[in-house]
């Protein structure tokens, strides 16, 4: 495998950079680079800027609005977005439910939902996990009973990311209780405005409202919102999880954060010298950088394979990607020590121009550190990914 960019790839990179220089609003860039909180409007605004350029779903087939870019070009685009500091294009629509609709949905579903996902007309959230059904997802209890041309949905989802903003939720529901766990699950698309849905916030360790509980009380869902066949939802659910795990790797963002770490470690002093010149600290940064380079190479290897359907390698990428993201936040907090302590919510939410302590780089970091404990849990916990690796890659 040749990892050198061709002249065409370099020209593509220049084009991507020029687009980002001209189109990324400076207020969004400032929020992302400084680890401040993004609003619903911030995410939608950036998504729609990219959509106008036709680039909001680079990996989709061209017939549905994808770009036709090669895997390397898509990687370059991700890298350039991360380098510039764009808000992320949230995965729930573009990378999660859309591939399922393309692979298993009917023509009417494709025609209705895909253009709306491309343009972020609908904000999607993911209704998989339930209390008691996270790792053991197939044990989920939310039911959907057929009543004429509707299903009646009852139950509860939890940890539903940004459901407070969502227009639509894709849900795993139990449609047959008389068969084995996996065999009785279906995949439903549900309008969040349907009567009977209640969204209740869960406040995370960083005091942010990022996840929710979602309750369904006799929610009427039209039968045409079923994806594929009734009771075949487990197959579609697993297909989606492969796409989710590849996306969590976030190499580009980790590269930007590594630069940020080096910058703060160069600007803060220990025993009269910049921290980056402390051999022990520098060794930790170097070790992390090597891990990140190795991960990037592995991502490229997976991306450039003939078949782009993610396999068990997605679990490897998820584990290493999430560990590296966590280690970056750990070293940032270590570098700044007590300066990283404040929880300055007004500054994080853009209500004040500067942090109450005066150190704008340091103020968001402990919140960031606590928030990123999530990366080894969501998308399937790292312990579960290691089980998949031992069984499906190592054959143990
Ligand atoms: C910030 C955040 C956002 C999330 N967003 C969403 C979302 O939008 N939609 C959604 O559906 N879900 C979401 N989740 C849920 C996430 O997928 C689950 O939390 C995850 O799958 C783990 O399930 P659990 O929390 O029920 O933990 P459990 O399954 O109860 O696991 C508890 C612990 O036991 C370990 N464990 C469990 N089984 C095994 C085993 N067989 N072998 C070894 N160890 C095991 C786990 O690794 C974990 O450490 C989110 C979670 C977080 C933290």
PDB file of C-alpha atoms in Angstrom, residues 10 36 147 200 220 231-232 249 329 355 388:
ATOM      1  CA  UNK A  10      -2.480  17.107  -3.351  1.00  0.00           C
ATOM      2  CA  UNK A  36     -16.609  25.507  23.404  1.00  0.00           C
ATOM      3  CA  UNK A 147     -52.667  -2.401  14.839  1.00  0.00           C
ATOM      4  CA  UNK A 200     -35.928  13.786  29.527  1.00  0.00           C
ATOM      5  CA  UNK A 220     -48.605   5.458  16.754  1.00  0.00           C
ATOM      6  CA  UNK A 231     -38.381  -9.104  12.574  1.00  0.00           C
ATOM      7  CA  UNK A 232     -35.241  -8.668  10.433  1.00  0.00           C
ATOM      8  CA  UNK A 249     -12.014   6.747  15.204  1.00  0.00           C
ATOM      9  CA  UNK A 329      -7.520  14.916  27.194  1.00  0.00           C
ATOM     10  CA  UNK A 355     -13.020  32.471  30.901  1.00  0.00           C
ATOM     11  CA  UNK A 388     -15.375  -9.114  18.950  1.00  0.00           C
TER      12      UNK A 388
END
